[in-house]
Amino acid sequence: MKKTMFHKFSNFIQQAVETFAPNVSPQEEFVYHWKSVTSYFVDSKGRDARIEETDLQEHLVSMLRIIQEEESNLGEAGTTGVCLEYLLQHRLLETLYTLGRTDHPPGMKQTVLSFFTKLLSRITHPLLPHINVHRAVQRLVKACGETQGSPTEKEEIEFLCTVCAKIKTDPYLVNFFIENPDKGIIRNPHRPPQVFSLVDALLSLSSSQDARISVKACEGLMLCASLPEKSAATALISHTCFCQAIANTLIQLYQKLPALISPDVVETVEAKWGFGNIIERNEKQSVSGKCQVISFLSWLDYCDQLIAVANPLVGEALASEIHKTLLTGQILLQLMQTSESGTIVSTTYITRCLRTVCSPALLREFCYFLLGSDRTLEVQNSPEHALKKRLLERCNHLSEEVCIATLKLFDTLLQKEDEHIFHCLLLRNLLGRSYLQESPPTEESSLQMPTVNDVSQEVVNGQEELSQTASKVILDSSQTNPAEASATTAVDAGQPASNNREQLSEPQAEATDLAGLRNSSGSLAVGECLAEPTEVDDHQTKDLLSPREQEYSGEVCSEDNEKINSSLGSSDSTPSGSSVSSSLPSGKGNVSFSSPMFTRSEVHKVVNCFLGLLPEEAKSSYQTPDSGYDMYIRDAHKQFAIQETVCASWAWPMRPVVIAEYVMDIFYEGSFLHMLFDKLAHLLDQSYSVNLLLTAIIARVALLPHPNLHEFLLDPFLPTLERSRTLYSVLVKVTHEIRHHFLKKCSYELGILHYRIECSQYYAIKPLTRATLV
């Protein structure tokens, strides 16, 4: 106490003397303060006083103030004052590093770190390029992070972040901090071994128990990783444990996740890097294991942000390390296990991870992990990616919880912006257009976008071939199946198809509808598809098209199909040709060709075709406040516009293409579409939750603006192969089952209406199964 009072009294006397003393130059004052610092260590050997009991801090603060005033008085950028010149020439910073390294008196290291931080941040003159500055700074960087929980952690992280900020401003400065232990600082990044001590110090402080220190250290690592200098990226990847340390932290947090937890908790938890400690304090009374989930997802979010802003070399290296250590080393074993509860939890975890990941490099690694990297043609019953195969099998698992968890994973995959996902799951088996009755040519020219005149010429040239092909199919069908012939004749004559169907057994009626669907003339499969042709008009369906589609539809469908109509009217057709023409749906652009070029079917006819699948007595929308499908049109158009923007960079074509390497001898739609069609066929046997997810996935698939997928999935008039399934043909089978239940149960319509009201009002929902309906 007495020493402190005496110290303050001495300072007061000294300030009074300085006030009445004659004016001295800034250089003399600067030299005086520096000599006062050095004289303390000469005259006070063996003293145990703390730095607060000395004048060292005041002298260093005065030196910094003099340099700042000198720089402001000069007013010229890049000019060095005499005081700053004195500091550089006499190696004051190296001397201060030596004094701070000994930490004598106690607290000297903190004072030196603070002096370096303020000097670098407040002085605008570029100091780091000077050898007497960056050499001292580099040595002080090595002294940071040596001890966990050190009392100097706060000053250390502030100093390191200041250095990182300076390097970020001038990236070439990073070369001063990449050194060879034997030969000092090197300028050539190709001379190993190298040491990147700045990153090593930040990695050490990133594991601090103080959350604020840890967050700042992670920010410093992000700055270092984002440097554009190739030398920095190479040193970071090859000569530090940066990637391993980040991935190991992620693995440690993953291993702490609870083995049993409600999927709802994992799906609804919010986690952002930098706020994990605050969330943990607020979740003390929450569900057991939730804090561990937040910690893991928060660090995953940091990894994702780091990879997104990092140098591409660093981002790819870190993403590859996470794939190897976390995904393959930890998560794969849990996803492949046979335990039902373990499968549900592990699938929920990987789904939640996928929702968090947005950076292209890390998302690509997740895609390769879940789907594989193979982009070649998928052949039925051939060896494929083991994890993808297991996940697709679980979509038909006996356990509804396992099925729902896996469907949510695929639904999340379809929401990510990565072309590899859509190619592997949906497109690669459709790019050859092998689903058509006649396989189109596979020349290189089919990949080129034709002009409007080329398309028009193809339409006119293919008209005669179309008529002959359609006539042959109808004649063959009438010879092989009288039931099919009667159904086709009924449609052509304008008679209701139901009158003829009553005379047939149920299997014959189903065969009639499916055969009618596949004829190349474009005849409707069921009579009710055109029962209400005015439900949707051109003005309504025009809103369903994006500007890109409207332009294509306007230029090709409108102009070219006028030529088709004129060609049809002027040509001499045979009796069979007349039958074909009368069975084709009227209007422009509704003719499907088996040649490489197909004109787009009119949207309102396609929509009406799907709307006409269900009989009127099975529809409940008109009995409730909502007005059917049209209430979703605006939202669907908005979602499609967003999806089209996402896919714009992938250069998808505007019309169906044929790629030779994807042409198949025996068409197979692919394992994912095969699974969707199987589950859709069992729509009435599944619960409401499963069907809700299933229809959501199909809706996402339908939004993809790829012409081959649109053609195969959404065109009911497409002349597909006899055994190939489409979305429309599967829905036809489902409607047959619904009709069958209508005949067996009179209260079916009332039950559907009651259940619709329950769902719309968010009542407790019971599983909608066949037992509920029958």
PDB file of C-alpha atoms in Angstrom, residues 171-421:
ATOM      1  CA  PRO A 171      -1.913 -10.706 -48.673  1.00  0.00           C
ATOM      2  CA  TYR A 172       1.696 -10.728 -49.865  1.00  0.00           C
ATOM      3  CA  LEU A 173       2.760 -10.004 -46.268  1.00  0.00           C
ATOM      4  CA  VAL A 174       1.912 -13.601 -45.354  1.00  0.00           C
ATOM      5  CA  ASN A 175       5.195 -14.680 -46.907  1.00  0.00           C
ATOM      6  CA  PHE A 176       7.023 -12.995 -44.002  1.00  0.00           C
ATOM      7  CA  PHE A 177       5.300 -15.416 -41.614  1.00  0.00           C
ATOM      8  CA  ILE A 178       6.047 -18.623 -43.541  1.00  0.00           C
ATOM      9  CA  GLU A 179       9.500 -19.659 -42.457  1.00  0.00           C
ATOM     10  CA  ASN A 180      12.036 -22.433 -42.586  1.00  0.00           C
ATOM     11  CA  PRO A 181      13.177 -23.367 -39.065  1.00  0.00           C
ATOM     12  CA  ASP A 182      16.768 -23.797 -40.212  1.00  0.00           C
ATOM     13  CA  LYS A 183      17.196 -20.913 -42.612  1.00  0.00           C
ATOM     14  CA  GLY A 184      14.915 -18.243 -41.217  1.00  0.00           C
ATOM     15  CA  ILE A 185      12.187 -16.556 -43.155  1.00  0.00           C
ATOM     16  CA  ILE A 186      11.932 -17.742 -46.742  1.00  0.00           C
ATOM     17  CA  ARG A 187      10.326 -16.160 -49.769  1.00  0.00           C
ATOM     18  CA  ASN A 188      10.093 -19.264 -51.936  1.00  0.00           C
ATOM     19  CA  PRO A 189       7.057 -21.314 -50.875  1.00  0.00           C
ATOM     20  CA  HIS A 190       8.371 -24.434 -52.659  1.00  0.00           C
ATOM     21  CA  ARG A 191      11.287 -25.019 -50.267  1.00  0.00           C
ATOM     22  CA  PRO A 192      10.098 -27.367 -47.531  1.00  0.00           C
ATOM     23  CA  PRO A 193       9.900 -27.767 -44.658  1.00  0.00           C
ATOM     24  CA  GLN A 194       7.910 -24.673 -43.716  1.00  0.00           C
ATOM     25  CA  VAL A 195       6.345 -23.422 -40.506  1.00  0.00           C
ATOM     26  CA  PHE A 196       3.216 -21.283 -40.393  1.00  0.00           C
ATOM     27  CA  SER A 197       3.443 -20.228 -36.734  1.00  0.00           C
ATOM     28  CA  LEU A 198       0.529 -17.773 -37.019  1.00  0.00           C
ATOM     29  CA  VAL A 199      -1.874 -20.624 -37.793  1.00  0.00           C
ATOM     30  CA  ASP A 200      -0.350 -22.833 -35.083  1.00  0.00           C
ATOM     31  CA  ALA A 201      -0.924 -20.133 -32.461  1.00  0.00           C
ATOM     32  CA  LEU A 202      -4.514 -19.583 -33.585  1.00  0.00           C
ATOM     33  CA  LEU A 203      -5.228 -23.322 -33.521  1.00  0.00           C
ATOM     34  CA  SER A 204      -3.967 -23.474 -29.954  1.00  0.00           C
ATOM     35  CA  LEU A 205      -6.181 -20.597 -28.833  1.00  0.00           C
ATOM     36  CA  SER A 206      -9.228 -21.972 -30.687  1.00  0.00           C
ATOM     37  CA  SER A 207      -9.521 -24.679 -28.026  1.00  0.00           C
ATOM     38  CA  SER A 208      -9.592 -22.146 -25.185  1.00  0.00           C
ATOM     39  CA  GLN A 209     -12.219 -22.599 -22.492  1.00  0.00           C
ATOM     40  CA  ASP A 210     -13.136 -18.941 -22.862  1.00  0.00           C
ATOM     41  CA  ALA A 211     -15.751 -18.866 -25.628  1.00  0.00           C
ATOM     42  CA  ARG A 212     -14.848 -15.315 -26.664  1.00  0.00           C
ATOM     43  CA  ILE A 213     -11.188 -16.249 -27.112  1.00  0.00           C
ATOM     44  CA  SER A 214     -12.154 -19.355 -29.069  1.00  0.00           C
ATOM     45  CA  VAL A 215     -14.481 -17.450 -31.407  1.00  0.00           C
ATOM     46  CA  LYS A 216     -11.856 -14.793 -32.139  1.00  0.00           C
ATOM     47  CA  ALA A 217      -9.250 -17.470 -32.826  1.00  0.00           C
ATOM     48  CA  CYS A 218     -11.633 -19.137 -35.283  1.00  0.00           C
ATOM     49  CA  GLU A 219     -12.152 -15.795 -36.993  1.00  0.00           C
ATOM     50  CA  GLY A 220      -8.389 -15.441 -37.324  1.00  0.00           C
ATOM     51  CA  LEU A 221      -8.166 -18.923 -38.865  1.00  0.00           C
ATOM     52  CA  MET A 222     -10.875 -17.947 -41.315  1.00  0.00           C
ATOM     53  CA  LEU A 223      -8.842 -14.906 -42.353  1.00  0.00           C
ATOM     54  CA  CYS A 224      -5.720 -17.010 -42.855  1.00  0.00           C
ATOM     55  CA  ALA A 225      -7.611 -19.659 -44.829  1.00  0.00           C
ATOM     56  CA  SER A 226      -9.146 -17.061 -47.149  1.00  0.00           C
ATOM     57  CA  LEU A 227      -5.820 -15.579 -48.292  1.00  0.00           C
ATOM     58  CA  PRO A 228      -5.462 -15.773 -52.084  1.00  0.00           C
ATOM     59  CA  GLU A 229      -1.709 -16.439 -51.912  1.00  0.00           C
ATOM     60  CA  LYS A 230      -0.932 -19.969 -53.086  1.00  0.00           C
ATOM     61  CA  SER A 231       2.074 -20.100 -50.756  1.00  0.00           C
ATOM     62  CA  ALA A 232      -0.223 -19.545 -47.767  1.00  0.00           C
ATOM     63  CA  ALA A 233      -2.673 -22.219 -48.940  1.00  0.00           C
ATOM     64  CA  THR A 234       0.116 -24.732 -49.510  1.00  0.00           C
ATOM     65  CA  ALA A 235       1.691 -24.054 -46.126  1.00  0.00           C
ATOM     66  CA  LEU A 236      -1.682 -24.250 -44.411  1.00  0.00           C
ATOM     67  CA  ILE A 237      -2.511 -27.632 -45.951  1.00  0.00           C
ATOM     68  CA  SER A 238       0.872 -29.336 -46.006  1.00  0.00           C
ATOM     69  CA  HIS A 239       2.832 -27.856 -43.104  1.00  0.00           C
ATOM     70  CA  THR A 240       0.224 -27.344 -40.392  1.00  0.00           C
ATOM     71  CA  CYS A 241      -2.364 -29.569 -38.718  1.00  0.00           C
ATOM     72  CA  PHE A 242      -5.116 -27.136 -39.715  1.00  0.00           C
ATOM     73  CA  CYS A 243      -7.397 -29.596 -41.582  1.00  0.00           C
ATOM     74  CA  GLN A 244      -6.824 -32.395 -39.086  1.00  0.00           C
ATOM     75  CA  ALA A 245      -7.494 -30.161 -36.079  1.00  0.00           C
ATOM     76  CA  ILE A 246     -10.755 -28.767 -37.493  1.00  0.00           C
ATOM     77  CA  ALA A 247     -12.003 -32.234 -38.477  1.00  0.00           C
ATOM     78  CA  ASN A 248     -10.948 -33.798 -35.155  1.00  0.00           C
ATOM     79  CA  THR A 249     -12.946 -31.202 -33.233  1.00  0.00           C
ATOM     80  CA  LEU A 250     -15.963 -32.100 -35.356  1.00  0.00           C
ATOM     81  CA  ILE A 251     -15.447 -35.811 -34.654  1.00  0.00           C
ATOM     82  CA  GLN A 252     -15.134 -35.253 -30.900  1.00  0.00           C
ATOM     83  CA  LEU A 253     -18.385 -33.303 -30.837  1.00  0.00           C
ATOM     84  CA  TYR A 254     -20.129 -35.952 -32.966  1.00  0.00           C
ATOM     85  CA  GLN A 255     -19.047 -38.710 -30.609  1.00  0.00           C
ATOM     86  CA  LYS A 256     -20.726 -36.838 -27.743  1.00  0.00           C
ATOM     87  CA  LEU A 257     -24.123 -36.860 -29.476  1.00  0.00           C
ATOM     88  CA  PRO A 258     -26.793 -38.905 -27.671  1.00  0.00           C
ATOM     89  CA  ALA A 259     -27.495 -42.348 -29.082  1.00  0.00           C
ATOM     90  CA  LEU A 260     -31.231 -41.941 -28.469  1.00  0.00           C
ATOM     91  CA  ILE A 261     -33.009 -38.655 -29.045  1.00  0.00           C
ATOM     92  CA  SER A 262     -36.297 -37.598 -30.581  1.00  0.00           C
ATOM     93  CA  PRO A 263     -35.966 -36.762 -34.294  1.00  0.00           C
ATOM     94  CA  ASP A 264     -38.185 -33.725 -33.714  1.00  0.00           C
ATOM     95  CA  VAL A 265     -35.596 -32.255 -31.319  1.00  0.00           C
ATOM     96  CA  VAL A 266     -32.804 -32.635 -33.883  1.00  0.00           C
ATOM     97  CA  GLU A 267     -34.898 -31.217 -36.731  1.00  0.00           C
ATOM     98  CA  THR A 268     -36.131 -28.154 -34.850  1.00  0.00           C
ATOM     99  CA  VAL A 269     -32.938 -27.165 -33.035  1.00  0.00           C
ATOM    100  CA  GLU A 270     -31.330 -23.905 -34.145  1.00  0.00           C
ATOM    101  CA  ALA A 271     -27.547 -23.738 -34.089  1.00  0.00           C
ATOM    102  CA  LYS A 272     -25.230 -21.074 -35.440  1.00  0.00           C
ATOM    103  CA  TRP A 273     -21.516 -20.833 -34.924  1.00  0.00           C
ATOM    104  CA  GLY A 274     -20.489 -18.138 -32.482  1.00  0.00           C
ATOM    105  CA  PHE A 275     -23.618 -18.396 -30.335  1.00  0.00           C
ATOM    106  CA  GLY A 276     -23.260 -21.940 -29.024  1.00  0.00           C
ATOM    107  CA  ASN A 277     -22.183 -20.948 -25.520  1.00  0.00           C
ATOM    108  CA  ILE A 278     -25.116 -18.559 -25.110  1.00  0.00           C
ATOM    109  CA  ILE A 279     -27.575 -21.190 -26.308  1.00  0.00           C
ATOM    110  CA  GLU A 280     -26.118 -23.777 -23.927  1.00  0.00           C
ATOM    111  CA  ARG A 281     -26.689 -21.482 -20.962  1.00  0.00           C
ATOM    112  CA  ASN A 282     -30.315 -21.027 -21.980  1.00  0.00           C
ATOM    113  CA  GLU A 283     -30.853 -24.746 -22.498  1.00  0.00           C
ATOM    114  CA  LYS A 284     -29.920 -26.005 -19.041  1.00  0.00           C
ATOM    115  CA  GLN A 285     -33.449 -27.262 -18.417  1.00  0.00           C
ATOM    116  CA  SER A 286     -34.051 -28.522 -21.949  1.00  0.00           C
ATOM    117  CA  VAL A 287     -34.158 -32.057 -23.338  1.00  0.00           C
ATOM    118  CA  SER A 288     -31.199 -34.205 -22.421  1.00  0.00           C
ATOM    119  CA  GLY A 289     -28.599 -34.207 -25.190  1.00  0.00           C
ATOM    120  CA  LYS A 290     -29.839 -31.057 -26.887  1.00  0.00           C
ATOM    121  CA  CYS A 291     -26.777 -29.032 -25.850  1.00  0.00           C
ATOM    122  CA  GLN A 292     -24.491 -31.625 -27.463  1.00  0.00           C
ATOM    123  CA  VAL A 293     -26.507 -31.424 -30.677  1.00  0.00           C
ATOM    124  CA  ILE A 294     -26.223 -27.620 -30.674  1.00  0.00           C
ATOM    125  CA  SER A 295     -22.457 -27.749 -30.090  1.00  0.00           C
ATOM    126  CA  PHE A 296     -21.917 -30.211 -32.940  1.00  0.00           C
ATOM    127  CA  LEU A 297     -24.113 -28.353 -35.417  1.00  0.00           C
ATOM    128  CA  SER A 298     -22.546 -25.017 -34.442  1.00  0.00           C
ATOM    129  CA  TRP A 299     -19.061 -26.308 -35.220  1.00  0.00           C
ATOM    130  CA  LEU A 300     -20.324 -27.874 -38.458  1.00  0.00           C
ATOM    131  CA  ASP A 301     -21.751 -24.466 -39.375  1.00  0.00           C
ATOM    132  CA  TYR A 302     -18.325 -22.924 -38.721  1.00  0.00           C
ATOM    133  CA  CYS A 303     -16.667 -25.538 -40.948  1.00  0.00           C
ATOM    134  CA  ASP A 304     -19.183 -24.787 -43.676  1.00  0.00           C
ATOM    135  CA  GLN A 305     -18.582 -21.034 -43.448  1.00  0.00           C
ATOM    136  CA  LEU A 306     -14.828 -21.584 -43.367  1.00  0.00           C
ATOM    137  CA  ILE A 307     -14.875 -23.729 -46.500  1.00  0.00           C
ATOM    138  CA  ALA A 308     -17.141 -21.230 -48.258  1.00  0.00           C
ATOM    139  CA  VAL A 309     -14.741 -18.279 -47.813  1.00  0.00           C
ATOM    140  CA  ALA A 310     -11.468 -20.190 -47.892  1.00  0.00           C
ATOM    141  CA  ASN A 311      -9.000 -20.401 -50.732  1.00  0.00           C
ATOM    142  CA  PRO A 312     -10.308 -23.156 -53.077  1.00  0.00           C
ATOM    143  CA  LEU A 313      -7.282 -25.316 -52.329  1.00  0.00           C
ATOM    144  CA  VAL A 314      -7.859 -25.021 -48.585  1.00  0.00           C
ATOM    145  CA  GLY A 315     -11.621 -25.529 -48.883  1.00  0.00           C
ATOM    146  CA  GLU A 316     -11.287 -28.704 -50.929  1.00  0.00           C
ATOM    147  CA  ALA A 317      -8.621 -30.105 -48.596  1.00  0.00           C
ATOM    148  CA  LEU A 318     -10.727 -29.471 -45.487  1.00  0.00           C
ATOM    149  CA  ALA A 319     -13.887 -30.871 -47.116  1.00  0.00           C
ATOM    150  CA  SER A 320     -11.979 -33.984 -48.171  1.00  0.00           C
ATOM    151  CA  GLU A 321     -10.638 -34.419 -44.639  1.00  0.00           C
ATOM    152  CA  ILE A 322     -14.165 -34.164 -43.174  1.00  0.00           C
ATOM    153  CA  HIS A 323     -15.363 -36.744 -45.711  1.00  0.00           C
ATOM    154  CA  LYS A 324     -12.587 -39.146 -44.800  1.00  0.00           C
ATOM    155  CA  THR A 325     -12.630 -38.797 -41.005  1.00  0.00           C
ATOM    156  CA  LEU A 326     -16.213 -37.896 -40.105  1.00  0.00           C
ATOM    157  CA  LEU A 327     -18.468 -39.202 -42.873  1.00  0.00           C
ATOM    158  CA  THR A 328     -16.612 -42.388 -43.766  1.00  0.00           C
ATOM    159  CA  GLY A 329     -14.913 -42.941 -40.425  1.00  0.00           C
ATOM    160  CA  GLN A 330     -17.865 -42.275 -38.098  1.00  0.00           C
ATOM    161  CA  ILE A 331     -21.263 -41.780 -39.728  1.00  0.00           C
ATOM    162  CA  LEU A 332     -21.075 -44.572 -42.328  1.00  0.00           C
ATOM    163  CA  LEU A 333     -20.974 -47.347 -39.742  1.00  0.00           C
ATOM    164  CA  GLN A 334     -23.985 -45.936 -37.950  1.00  0.00           C
ATOM    165  CA  LEU A 335     -25.992 -45.518 -41.152  1.00  0.00           C
ATOM    166  CA  MET A 336     -25.299 -49.116 -42.197  1.00  0.00           C
ATOM    167  CA  GLN A 337     -26.307 -50.645 -38.853  1.00  0.00           C
ATOM    168  CA  THR A 338     -29.324 -52.916 -38.578  1.00  0.00           C
ATOM    169  CA  SER A 339     -30.705 -51.499 -35.338  1.00  0.00           C
ATOM    170  CA  GLU A 340     -33.983 -49.732 -36.030  1.00  0.00           C
ATOM    171  CA  SER A 341     -33.583 -47.050 -33.353  1.00  0.00           C
ATOM    172  CA  GLY A 342     -29.955 -46.442 -34.277  1.00  0.00           C
ATOM    173  CA  THR A 343     -30.876 -46.180 -37.954  1.00  0.00           C
ATOM    174  CA  ILE A 344     -33.533 -43.542 -37.241  1.00  0.00           C
ATOM    175  CA  VAL A 345     -31.189 -41.396 -35.106  1.00  0.00           C
ATOM    176  CA  SER A 346     -28.198 -41.630 -37.463  1.00  0.00           C
ATOM    177  CA  THR A 347     -30.373 -40.838 -40.507  1.00  0.00           C
ATOM    178  CA  THR A 348     -31.845 -37.855 -38.660  1.00  0.00           C
ATOM    179  CA  TYR A 349     -28.339 -36.610 -37.808  1.00  0.00           C
ATOM    180  CA  ILE A 350     -27.086 -36.817 -41.394  1.00  0.00           C
ATOM    181  CA  THR A 351     -30.262 -35.104 -42.625  1.00  0.00           C
ATOM    182  CA  ARG A 352     -29.751 -32.257 -40.170  1.00  0.00           C
ATOM    183  CA  CYS A 353     -26.097 -31.987 -41.196  1.00  0.00           C
ATOM    184  CA  LEU A 354     -27.151 -31.783 -44.832  1.00  0.00           C
ATOM    185  CA  ARG A 355     -29.521 -28.929 -43.997  1.00  0.00           C
ATOM    186  CA  THR A 356     -26.646 -27.024 -42.383  1.00  0.00           C
ATOM    187  CA  VAL A 357     -24.164 -27.475 -45.233  1.00  0.00           C
ATOM    188  CA  CYS A 358     -24.266 -24.844 -47.994  1.00  0.00           C
ATOM    189  CA  SER A 359     -20.675 -24.454 -49.232  1.00  0.00           C
ATOM    190  CA  PRO A 360     -20.194 -26.109 -52.651  1.00  0.00           C
ATOM    191  CA  ALA A 361     -17.043 -28.059 -51.712  1.00  0.00           C
ATOM    192  CA  LEU A 362     -18.471 -29.596 -48.515  1.00  0.00           C
ATOM    193  CA  LEU A 363     -21.868 -30.219 -50.110  1.00  0.00           C
ATOM    194  CA  ARG A 364     -20.141 -32.084 -52.926  1.00  0.00           C
ATOM    195  CA  GLU A 365     -18.418 -34.358 -50.412  1.00  0.00           C
ATOM    196  CA  PHE A 366     -21.747 -35.073 -48.697  1.00  0.00           C
ATOM    197  CA  CYS A 367     -23.243 -35.941 -52.092  1.00  0.00           C
ATOM    198  CA  TYR A 368     -20.379 -38.279 -52.944  1.00  0.00           C
ATOM    199  CA  PHE A 369     -20.752 -39.905 -49.536  1.00  0.00           C
ATOM    200  CA  LEU A 370     -24.507 -40.499 -49.862  1.00  0.00           C
ATOM    201  CA  LEU A 371     -24.846 -41.147 -53.620  1.00  0.00           C
ATOM    202  CA  GLY A 372     -21.375 -41.992 -54.856  1.00  0.00           C
ATOM    203  CA  SER A 373     -19.339 -40.189 -57.481  1.00  0.00           C
ATOM    204  CA  ASP A 374     -20.310 -42.405 -60.442  1.00  0.00           C
ATOM    205  CA  ARG A 375     -22.218 -40.506 -63.149  1.00  0.00           C
ATOM    206  CA  THR A 376     -22.497 -43.304 -65.713  1.00  0.00           C
ATOM    207  CA  LEU A 377     -25.666 -45.121 -66.724  1.00  0.00           C
ATOM    208  CA  GLU A 378     -27.424 -46.989 -63.899  1.00  0.00           C
ATOM    209  CA  VAL A 379     -28.289 -50.587 -64.852  1.00  0.00           C
ATOM    210  CA  GLN A 380     -30.949 -52.517 -62.993  1.00  0.00           C
ATOM    211  CA  ASN A 381     -29.731 -55.201 -60.577  1.00  0.00           C
ATOM    212  CA  SER A 382     -26.102 -54.187 -61.070  1.00  0.00           C
ATOM    213  CA  PRO A 383     -23.661 -53.417 -58.212  1.00  0.00           C
ATOM    214  CA  GLU A 384     -24.009 -49.821 -57.068  1.00  0.00           C
ATOM    215  CA  HIS A 385     -23.076 -47.512 -54.226  1.00  0.00           C
ATOM    216  CA  ALA A 386     -23.697 -49.504 -51.041  1.00  0.00           C
ATOM    217  CA  LEU A 387     -25.019 -46.656 -48.892  1.00  0.00           C
ATOM    218  CA  LYS A 388     -27.330 -45.333 -51.600  1.00  0.00           C
ATOM    219  CA  LYS A 389     -28.715 -48.812 -52.145  1.00  0.00           C
ATOM    220  CA  ARG A 390     -29.337 -49.264 -48.409  1.00  0.00           C
ATOM    221  CA  LEU A 391     -31.090 -45.904 -48.133  1.00  0.00           C
ATOM    222  CA  LEU A 392     -33.376 -46.650 -51.082  1.00  0.00           C
ATOM    223  CA  GLU A 393     -34.273 -50.012 -49.552  1.00  0.00           C
ATOM    224  CA  ARG A 394     -35.184 -48.296 -46.291  1.00  0.00           C
ATOM    225  CA  CYS A 395     -37.736 -46.148 -48.101  1.00  0.00           C
ATOM    226  CA  ASN A 396     -39.821 -49.358 -48.220  1.00  0.00           C
ATOM    227  CA  HIS A 397     -38.925 -50.462 -44.685  1.00  0.00           C
ATOM    228  CA  LEU A 398     -41.544 -52.166 -42.540  1.00  0.00           C
ATOM    229  CA  SER A 399     -40.986 -49.539 -39.876  1.00  0.00           C
ATOM    230  CA  GLU A 400     -42.782 -46.325 -40.727  1.00  0.00           C
ATOM    231  CA  GLU A 401     -40.299 -44.273 -38.655  1.00  0.00           C
ATOM    232  CA  VAL A 402     -37.357 -45.603 -40.662  1.00  0.00           C
ATOM    233  CA  CYS A 403     -39.209 -44.939 -43.913  1.00  0.00           C
ATOM    234  CA  ILE A 404     -40.069 -41.350 -42.922  1.00  0.00           C
ATOM    235  CA  ALA A 405     -36.516 -40.573 -41.747  1.00  0.00           C
ATOM    236  CA  THR A 406     -35.065 -41.835 -45.043  1.00  0.00           C
ATOM    237  CA  LEU A 407     -37.605 -39.990 -47.190  1.00  0.00           C
ATOM    238  CA  LYS A 408     -36.767 -36.778 -45.311  1.00  0.00           C
ATOM    239  CA  LEU A 409     -33.123 -37.339 -46.184  1.00  0.00           C
ATOM    240  CA  PHE A 410     -33.913 -37.566 -49.912  1.00  0.00           C
ATOM    241  CA  ASP A 411     -36.263 -34.594 -49.651  1.00  0.00           C
ATOM    242  CA  THR A 412     -33.426 -32.572 -48.120  1.00  0.00           C
ATOM    243  CA  LEU A 413     -31.045 -33.717 -50.853  1.00  0.00           C
ATOM    244  CA  LEU A 414     -33.420 -32.449 -53.534  1.00  0.00           C
ATOM    245  CA  GLN A 415     -33.422 -29.022 -51.878  1.00  0.00           C
ATOM    246  CA  LYS A 416     -29.644 -28.588 -52.172  1.00  0.00           C
ATOM    247  CA  GLU A 417     -28.024 -26.701 -55.046  1.00  0.00           C
ATOM    248  CA  ASP A 418     -25.797 -29.366 -56.534  1.00  0.00           C
ATOM    249  CA  GLU A 419     -26.192 -30.713 -60.056  1.00  0.00           C
ATOM    250  CA  HIS A 420     -24.645 -34.063 -59.098  1.00  0.00           C
ATOM    251  CA  ILE A 421     -27.671 -34.865 -56.915  1.00  0.00           C
TER     252      ILE A 421
END
